[in-house]
Amino acid sequence: MRTPDHVIDLQTVISVFRDDPRIYNSISYVVCGALLLVWSVGTLRLSFSRQRAWLALAAVAALAMLPVYHRAHDARLLLITVPACAMLWAGGRPIRWVALLMTTAGFIFTADIPLSILAILTNNLHISTAEVSGQILTAVLMRPTPLILLAMGIFYLWVYMRHDSANHHWRSTESQGNAAAPTTA
């Protein structure tokens, strides 16, 4: 029976393309290790702030589930992302919509009922994995959770690394080179 996998590690997605433990474990460890290394270096180098701490926790909550075996019920750790999402939402910038989308997708695709509905909908779906297009479709339809967690982890890691704690907002690419002129009342 081919159903959406309730195991949420990155190996389940990579194994669709190459079902060899040496390959899917290695790729998973390299991808997750690189992202967690960026997170670790940022954590050691960036100054502490409450806002940055919530962003750091949101990033690591999603990324830490990917390299090792986890079931969907372990994804309750994603509740840690709510304060970071709320903080970005309160900032009023366009990034708040991306934060809401990523966080909501993370909750939906790790919840028991949506995963069960997806299992029912894809139970009789027979996709040939002989070609790359079938493998991609299988990964997206039958194992969406690790992909959502990866996207969510990368998003929050990006915001964490770009966050400006002195001004309590994230730095946009355009504003890095230009200092804002002070306004007078």
PDB file of C-alpha atoms in Angstrom, residues 20-182:
ATOM      1  CA  ASP A  20      19.825   3.236  -1.312  1.00  0.00           C
ATOM      2  CA  PRO A  21      20.444   4.003   2.374  1.00  0.00           C
ATOM      3  CA  ARG A  22      24.025   5.089   1.688  1.00  0.00           C
ATOM      4  CA  ILE A  23      22.724   7.700  -0.772  1.00  0.00           C
ATOM      5  CA  TYR A  24      19.618   9.005   0.995  1.00  0.00           C
ATOM      6  CA  ASN A  25      21.238   9.101   4.432  1.00  0.00           C
ATOM      7  CA  SER A  26      24.323  10.894   3.083  1.00  0.00           C
ATOM      8  CA  ILE A  27      22.326  13.484   1.153  1.00  0.00           C
ATOM      9  CA  SER A  28      20.019  14.086   4.113  1.00  0.00           C
ATOM     10  CA  TYR A  29      22.915  14.532   6.528  1.00  0.00           C
ATOM     11  CA  VAL A  30      24.779  16.892   4.176  1.00  0.00           C
ATOM     12  CA  VAL A  31      21.721  19.087   3.483  1.00  0.00           C
ATOM     13  CA  CYS A  32      20.553  19.225   7.097  1.00  0.00           C
ATOM     14  CA  GLY A  33      24.100  19.464   8.447  1.00  0.00           C
ATOM     15  CA  ALA A  34      24.855  22.463   6.226  1.00  0.00           C
ATOM     16  CA  LEU A  35      21.666  24.246   7.289  1.00  0.00           C
ATOM     17  CA  LEU A  36      22.251  23.484  10.967  1.00  0.00           C
ATOM     18  CA  LEU A  37      25.865  24.657  10.607  1.00  0.00           C
ATOM     19  CA  VAL A  38      24.650  27.999   9.208  1.00  0.00           C
ATOM     20  CA  TRP A  39      22.211  28.191  12.132  1.00  0.00           C
ATOM     21  CA  SER A  40      24.968  27.377  14.657  1.00  0.00           C
ATOM     22  CA  VAL A  41      27.433  29.918  13.255  1.00  0.00           C
ATOM     23  CA  GLY A  42      24.693  32.562  13.212  1.00  0.00           C
ATOM     24  CA  THR A  43      23.760  31.747  16.787  1.00  0.00           C
ATOM     25  CA  LEU A  44      27.355  32.112  17.941  1.00  0.00           C
ATOM     26  CA  ARG A  45      28.039  35.321  15.991  1.00  0.00           C
ATOM     27  CA  LEU A  46      24.801  37.285  16.213  1.00  0.00           C
ATOM     28  CA  SER A  47      23.933  39.336  19.244  1.00  0.00           C
ATOM     29  CA  PHE A  48      21.136  38.066  21.453  1.00  0.00           C
ATOM     30  CA  SER A  49      17.666  39.527  21.376  1.00  0.00           C
ATOM     31  CA  ARG A  50      14.300  38.083  22.278  1.00  0.00           C
ATOM     32  CA  GLN A  51      13.090  38.446  18.675  1.00  0.00           C
ATOM     33  CA  ARG A  52      16.172  36.720  17.280  1.00  0.00           C
ATOM     34  CA  ALA A  53      15.782  33.918  19.839  1.00  0.00           C
ATOM     35  CA  TRP A  54      12.226  33.181  18.638  1.00  0.00           C
ATOM     36  CA  LEU A  55      13.429  33.142  15.024  1.00  0.00           C
ATOM     37  CA  ALA A  56      16.310  30.819  15.958  1.00  0.00           C
ATOM     38  CA  LEU A  57      13.931  28.424  17.706  1.00  0.00           C
ATOM     39  CA  ALA A  58      11.523  28.469  14.750  1.00  0.00           C
ATOM     40  CA  ALA A  59      14.324  27.595  12.330  1.00  0.00           C
ATOM     41  CA  VAL A  60      15.809  24.819  14.422  1.00  0.00           C
ATOM     42  CA  ALA A  61      12.395  23.333  15.299  1.00  0.00           C
ATOM     43  CA  ALA A  62      11.744  22.566  11.636  1.00  0.00           C
ATOM     44  CA  LEU A  63      15.312  21.658  10.664  1.00  0.00           C
ATOM     45  CA  ALA A  64      16.022  19.355  13.612  1.00  0.00           C
ATOM     46  CA  MET A  65      13.270  16.943  12.579  1.00  0.00           C
ATOM     47  CA  LEU A  66      14.683  16.321   9.114  1.00  0.00           C
ATOM     48  CA  PRO A  67      17.967  14.409   9.510  1.00  0.00           C
ATOM     49  CA  VAL A  68      16.756  11.702  11.894  1.00  0.00           C
ATOM     50  CA  TYR A  69      13.738   9.445  12.238  1.00  0.00           C
ATOM     51  CA  HIS A  70      10.618  11.265  13.410  1.00  0.00           C
ATOM     52  CA  ARG A  71       6.916  10.526  13.194  1.00  0.00           C
ATOM     53  CA  ALA A  72       4.236  13.123  12.484  1.00  0.00           C
ATOM     54  CA  HIS A  73       3.296  13.352  16.167  1.00  0.00           C
ATOM     55  CA  ASP A  74       6.850  14.588  16.912  1.00  0.00           C
ATOM     56  CA  ALA A  75       6.080  17.653  14.804  1.00  0.00           C
ATOM     57  CA  ARG A  76       4.189  19.163  17.733  1.00  0.00           C
ATOM     58  CA  LEU A  77       7.525  20.916  18.249  1.00  0.00           C
ATOM     59  CA  LEU A  78       6.421  23.235  15.458  1.00  0.00           C
ATOM     60  CA  LEU A  79       4.327  25.070  18.038  1.00  0.00           C
ATOM     61  CA  ILE A  80       7.604  26.834  18.815  1.00  0.00           C
ATOM     62  CA  THR A  81       7.225  28.638  15.466  1.00  0.00           C
ATOM     63  CA  VAL A  82       4.053  30.457  16.530  1.00  0.00           C
ATOM     64  CA  PRO A  83       5.806  33.293  18.437  1.00  0.00           C
ATOM     65  CA  ALA A  84       8.179  33.893  15.500  1.00  0.00           C
ATOM     66  CA  CYS A  85       5.266  33.940  13.060  1.00  0.00           C
ATOM     67  CA  ALA A  86       3.308  36.303  15.323  1.00  0.00           C
ATOM     68  CA  MET A  87       6.328  38.570  15.645  1.00  0.00           C
ATOM     69  CA  LEU A  88       6.743  38.738  11.858  1.00  0.00           C
ATOM     70  CA  TRP A  89       2.999  39.283  11.448  1.00  0.00           C
ATOM     71  CA  ALA A  90       3.032  42.160  13.917  1.00  0.00           C
ATOM     72  CA  GLY A  91       5.883  43.748  11.967  1.00  0.00           C
ATOM     73  CA  GLY A  92       3.389  44.570   9.222  1.00  0.00           C
ATOM     74  CA  ARG A  93       5.832  43.882   6.391  1.00  0.00           C
ATOM     75  CA  PRO A  94       5.018  41.718   3.348  1.00  0.00           C
ATOM     76  CA  ILE A  95       7.139  38.903   4.808  1.00  0.00           C
ATOM     77  CA  ARG A  96       4.342  38.315   7.315  1.00  0.00           C
ATOM     78  CA  TRP A  97       2.310  36.551   4.611  1.00  0.00           C
ATOM     79  CA  VAL A  98       5.164  34.177   3.841  1.00  0.00           C
ATOM     80  CA  ALA A  99       5.567  33.465   7.565  1.00  0.00           C
ATOM     81  CA  LEU A 100       1.852  32.756   7.886  1.00  0.00           C
ATOM     82  CA  LEU A 101       1.852  30.524   4.798  1.00  0.00           C
ATOM     83  CA  MET A 102       4.926  28.544   5.893  1.00  0.00           C
ATOM     84  CA  THR A 103       3.758  28.107   9.474  1.00  0.00           C
ATOM     85  CA  THR A 104       0.229  27.139   8.442  1.00  0.00           C
ATOM     86  CA  ALA A 105       1.543  24.653   5.871  1.00  0.00           C
ATOM     87  CA  GLY A 106       3.792  23.172   8.548  1.00  0.00           C
ATOM     88  CA  PHE A 107       0.845  22.701  10.883  1.00  0.00           C
ATOM     89  CA  ILE A 108      -1.462  21.292   8.208  1.00  0.00           C
ATOM     90  CA  PHE A 109       1.003  18.818   6.726  1.00  0.00           C
ATOM     91  CA  THR A 110       2.063  17.452  10.105  1.00  0.00           C
ATOM     92  CA  ALA A 111      -1.434  17.110  11.562  1.00  0.00           C
ATOM     93  CA  ASP A 112      -3.019  13.681  11.857  1.00  0.00           C
ATOM     94  CA  ILE A 113      -6.332  14.405  10.133  1.00  0.00           C
ATOM     95  CA  PRO A 114      -4.926  16.121   7.007  1.00  0.00           C
ATOM     96  CA  LEU A 115      -2.304  13.359   6.646  1.00  0.00           C
ATOM     97  CA  SER A 116      -5.043  10.732   6.967  1.00  0.00           C
ATOM     98  CA  ILE A 117      -7.155  12.523   4.337  1.00  0.00           C
ATOM     99  CA  LEU A 118      -4.128  12.695   2.048  1.00  0.00           C
ATOM    100  CA  ALA A 119      -3.559   8.974   2.600  1.00  0.00           C
ATOM    101  CA  ILE A 120      -7.140   8.208   1.568  1.00  0.00           C
ATOM    102  CA  LEU A 121      -6.933  10.456  -1.499  1.00  0.00           C
ATOM    103  CA  THR A 122      -3.642   8.966  -2.708  1.00  0.00           C
ATOM    104  CA  ASN A 123      -4.275   5.351  -1.692  1.00  0.00           C
ATOM    105  CA  ASN A 124      -5.315   4.247  -5.184  1.00  0.00           C
ATOM    106  CA  LEU A 125      -2.985   6.613  -6.969  1.00  0.00           C
ATOM    107  CA  HIS A 126      -0.496   4.665  -9.070  1.00  0.00           C
ATOM    108  CA  ILE A 127       2.373   6.861 -10.184  1.00  0.00           C
ATOM    109  CA  SER A 128       5.248   5.363 -12.121  1.00  0.00           C
ATOM    110  CA  THR A 129       8.552   6.281 -10.518  1.00  0.00           C
ATOM    111  CA  ALA A 130      10.569   5.156 -13.522  1.00  0.00           C
ATOM    112  CA  GLU A 131      10.982   8.753 -14.698  1.00  0.00           C
ATOM    113  CA  VAL A 132      11.985  11.871 -12.782  1.00  0.00           C
ATOM    114  CA  SER A 133       8.567  13.487 -13.298  1.00  0.00           C
ATOM    115  CA  GLY A 134       6.878  10.534 -11.574  1.00  0.00           C
ATOM    116  CA  GLN A 135       9.421  10.630  -8.769  1.00  0.00           C
ATOM    117  CA  ILE A 136       8.832  14.351  -8.196  1.00  0.00           C
ATOM    118  CA  LEU A 137       5.064  13.835  -8.225  1.00  0.00           C
ATOM    119  CA  THR A 138       5.414  10.960  -5.753  1.00  0.00           C
ATOM    120  CA  ALA A 139       7.580  13.062  -3.435  1.00  0.00           C
ATOM    121  CA  VAL A 140       5.184  16.030  -3.538  1.00  0.00           C
ATOM    122  CA  LEU A 141       1.921  14.083  -3.239  1.00  0.00           C
ATOM    123  CA  MET A 142       2.917  11.201  -1.015  1.00  0.00           C
ATOM    124  CA  ARG A 143       5.660  12.712   1.143  1.00  0.00           C
ATOM    125  CA  PRO A 144       4.925  16.430   1.421  1.00  0.00           C
ATOM    126  CA  THR A 145       5.746  16.805   5.114  1.00  0.00           C
ATOM    127  CA  PRO A 146       9.559  16.715   4.895  1.00  0.00           C
ATOM    128  CA  LEU A 147       9.445  19.125   1.949  1.00  0.00           C
ATOM    129  CA  ILE A 148       7.273  21.568   3.903  1.00  0.00           C
ATOM    130  CA  LEU A 149       9.549  21.254   6.947  1.00  0.00           C
ATOM    131  CA  LEU A 150      12.595  21.903   4.762  1.00  0.00           C
ATOM    132  CA  ALA A 151      10.992  24.987   3.204  1.00  0.00           C
ATOM    133  CA  MET A 152       9.850  26.193   6.619  1.00  0.00           C
ATOM    134  CA  GLY A 153      13.287  25.645   8.138  1.00  0.00           C
ATOM    135  CA  ILE A 154      15.042  27.463   5.285  1.00  0.00           C
ATOM    136  CA  PHE A 155      12.578  30.351   5.489  1.00  0.00           C
ATOM    137  CA  TYR A 156      12.970  30.872   9.237  1.00  0.00           C
ATOM    138  CA  LEU A 157      16.747  30.409   8.961  1.00  0.00           C
ATOM    139  CA  TRP A 158      16.864  33.094   6.271  1.00  0.00           C
ATOM    140  CA  VAL A 159      14.788  35.500   8.370  1.00  0.00           C
ATOM    141  CA  TYR A 160      16.882  34.675  11.465  1.00  0.00           C
ATOM    142  CA  MET A 161      20.118  35.498   9.649  1.00  0.00           C
ATOM    143  CA  ARG A 162      18.658  38.717   8.186  1.00  0.00           C
ATOM    144  CA  HIS A 163      16.910  39.974  11.330  1.00  0.00           C
ATOM    145  CA  ASP A 164      18.069  43.324  12.682  1.00  0.00           C
ATOM    146  CA  SER A 165      17.495  43.177  16.429  1.00  0.00           C
ATOM    147  CA  ALA A 166      18.463  46.818  16.953  1.00  0.00           C
ATOM    148  CA  ASN A 167      15.540  48.015  14.844  1.00  0.00           C
ATOM    149  CA  HIS A 168      13.298  45.002  15.607  1.00  0.00           C
ATOM    150  CA  HIS A 169      12.763  44.140  11.971  1.00  0.00           C
ATOM    151  CA  TRP A 170      14.444  42.100   9.285  1.00  0.00           C
ATOM    152  CA  ARG A 171      16.859  43.751   6.878  1.00  0.00           C
ATOM    153  CA  SER A 172      15.760  43.896   3.275  1.00  0.00           C
ATOM    154  CA  THR A 173      18.350  43.655   0.530  1.00  0.00           C
ATOM    155  CA  GLU A 174      17.535  47.171  -0.677  1.00  0.00           C
ATOM    156  CA  SER A 175      18.007  48.817   2.717  1.00  0.00           C
ATOM    157  CA  GLN A 176      21.408  47.306   3.523  1.00  0.00           C
ATOM    158  CA  GLY A 177      23.393  49.850   1.531  1.00  0.00           C
ATOM    159  CA  ASN A 178      21.166  52.851   2.182  1.00  0.00           C
ATOM    160  CA  ALA A 179      20.867  54.485   5.544  1.00  0.00           C
ATOM    161  CA  ALA A 180      17.436  55.893   6.137  1.00  0.00           C
ATOM    162  CA  ALA A 181      17.358  59.632   6.455  1.00  0.00           C
ATOM    163  CA  PRO A 182      16.085  60.790   9.821  1.00  0.00           C
TER     164      PRO A 182
END
